[in-house]
Coordinates of C-alpha atoms in Angstrom, one line a residue:
X58 CA -29.2 -9.7 -7.3
X59 CA -27.8 -12.3 -4.7
X60 CA -26.9 -14.6 -8.0
X61 CA -25.0 -11.7 -9.5
X62 CA -23.2 -11.1 -6.3
X63 CA -22.0 -14.6 -6.0
X64 CA -21.0 -14.9 -9.8
X65 CA -18.8 -11.7 -9.2
X66 CA -17.4 -13.2 -5.9
X67 CA -16.5 -16.4 -7.6
X68 CA -15.1 -14.6 -10.7
X69 CA -12.6 -12.6 -8.4
X70 CA -11.9 -15.7 -6.1
X71 CA -10.3 -17.3 -9.4
X72 CA -8.3 -14.2 -10.4
X73 CA -4.7 -13.8 -9.1
X74 CA -2.9 -10.5 -8.3
X75 CA -0.9 -8.8 -10.3
X76 CA 2.2 -6.7 -9.6
X77 CA 3.3 -3.8 -11.6
X78 CA 6.2 -1.1 -11.0
X79 CA 6.6 2.0 -12.9
X80 CA 9.4 4.5 -12.6
X81 CA 10.2 7.9 -13.6
X82 CA 13.1 10.2 -13.1
X83 CA 13.0 14.0 -12.9
X84 CA 15.6 16.6 -12.9
X85 CA 15.8 18.6 -9.5
X86 CA 18.0 20.7 -7.5
X87 CA 16.7 22.6 -4.5
X88 CA 16.6 22.3 -0.6
X89 CA 12.9 21.1 -0.4
X90 CA 10.6 19.1 -2.5
X91 CA 6.9 19.3 -1.8
X92 CA 4.8 16.3 -2.7
X93 CA 1.3 16.4 -3.4
X94 CA -0.4 13.1 -3.0
X95 CA -4.1 13.3 -4.0
X96 CA -4.6 9.5 -3.0
X97 CA -4.3 9.4 0.8
X98 CA -4.4 5.5 0.6
X99 CA -1.1 5.3 -1.2
X100 CA 1.6 5.8 1.3
X101 CA 4.8 7.7 0.2
X102 CA 8.1 6.6 1.6
X103 CA 11.2 9.1 0.9
X104 CA 14.9 8.1 1.0
X105 CA 18.1 9.9 -0.1
X106 CA 20.5 8.9 -2.8
X107 CA 23.9 10.1 -3.6
X108 CA 22.7 11.8 -7.0
X109 CA 22.6 15.5 -6.5
X110 CA 20.6 16.7 -9.5
X111 CA 17.3 14.1 -9.7
X112 CA 14.6 12.6 -8.1
X113 CA 13.5 8.9 -9.0
X114 CA 9.8 8.3 -8.3
X115 CA 8.5 4.5 -8.3
X116 CA 5.2 3.4 -7.8
X117 CA 4.5 -0.3 -7.1
X118 CA 0.9 -1.4 -7.6
X119 CA -0.9 -4.8 -7.0
X120 CA -4.1 -5.3 -8.9
X121 CA -6.7 -7.8 -9.5
X122 CA -9.5 -7.9 -12.4
X123 CA -8.3 -4.6 -13.6
X124 CA -5.1 -3.0 -14.8
X125 CA -3.1 -0.3 -13.2
X126 CA -2.7 3.0 -15.5
X127 CA 0.3 5.0 -15.8
X128 CA 0.4 7.9 -13.2
X129 CA -0.3 11.2 -14.1
X130 CA 2.9 12.5 -12.3
X131 CA 4.8 15.7 -12.7
X132 CA 7.3 18.0 -11.5
X133 CA 6.5 21.6 -11.4
X134 CA 9.5 23.7 -9.6
X135 CA 9.8 22.2 -6.2
X136 CA 6.4 20.5 -6.4
X137 CA 6.0 16.8 -7.2
X138 CA 2.4 15.9 -8.2
X139 CA 1.6 12.3 -7.9
X140 CA -1.2 11.0 -9.8
X141 CA -3.2 7.7 -9.1
X142 CA -2.4 4.4 -10.8
X143 CA -5.8 3.2 -9.9
X144 CA -8.4 4.4 -11.6
X145 CA -12.0 4.4 -10.6
X146 CA -14.3 1.2 -11.2
X147 CA -16.7 -0.8 -9.5
X148 CA -15.3 -4.3 -10.1
X149 CA -11.6 -5.0 -9.3
X150 CA -8.8 -4.4 -6.9
X151 CA -6.1 -1.9 -7.1
X152 CA -3.8 -0.9 -4.1
X153 CA -0.3 1.0 -4.6
X154 CA 2.7 2.9 -2.9
X155 CA 5.2 5.2 -4.1
X156 CA 8.6 5.3 -3.2
X157 CA 10.8 8.7 -3.8
X158 CA 14.4 8.9 -4.0
X159 CA 15.8 12.5 -3.4
X160 CA 19.3 14.1 -3.6
X161 CA 21.1 13.7 -0.1
X162 CA 20.0 16.7 2.2
X163 CA 16.6 17.3 0.5
X164 CA 13.7 18.3 3.0
X165 CA 10.8 16.5 1.8
X166 CA 7.2 17.3 2.8
X167 CA 4.1 15.2 1.9
X168 CA 0.7 16.9 1.6
X169 CA 2.3 19.8 3.5
X170 CA 3.7 17.4 6.5
X171 CA 7.5 16.8 7.0
X172 CA 8.4 13.4 5.7
X173 CA 11.2 11.3 7.2
X174 CA 13.7 10.1 4.7
X175 CA 15.6 6.9 5.3

């Protein structure tokens, strides 16, 4: 068992981290956007843009030993559902964060709590 743990640790130590960024644009008009983030370990940052009819969602990931997958994100009315780009797995590392650009004046809530836009 100890030999297996050491072998895995040595394999991970020789790997370098990979960065990936994915972006999706959704048509949107409304005074409020409700973001559902099922992965509480992935922070969401919202910022205002000049566009008045779309939101732009970007996910930035850092991985080691495994690859990030395309999130199963979707917009249903005023509810933006963010999937996770980090699938389960025992070996490997995946961390990510979301950035959401919303039309100026849009109120943003993440998991029911008001979010500050920049």
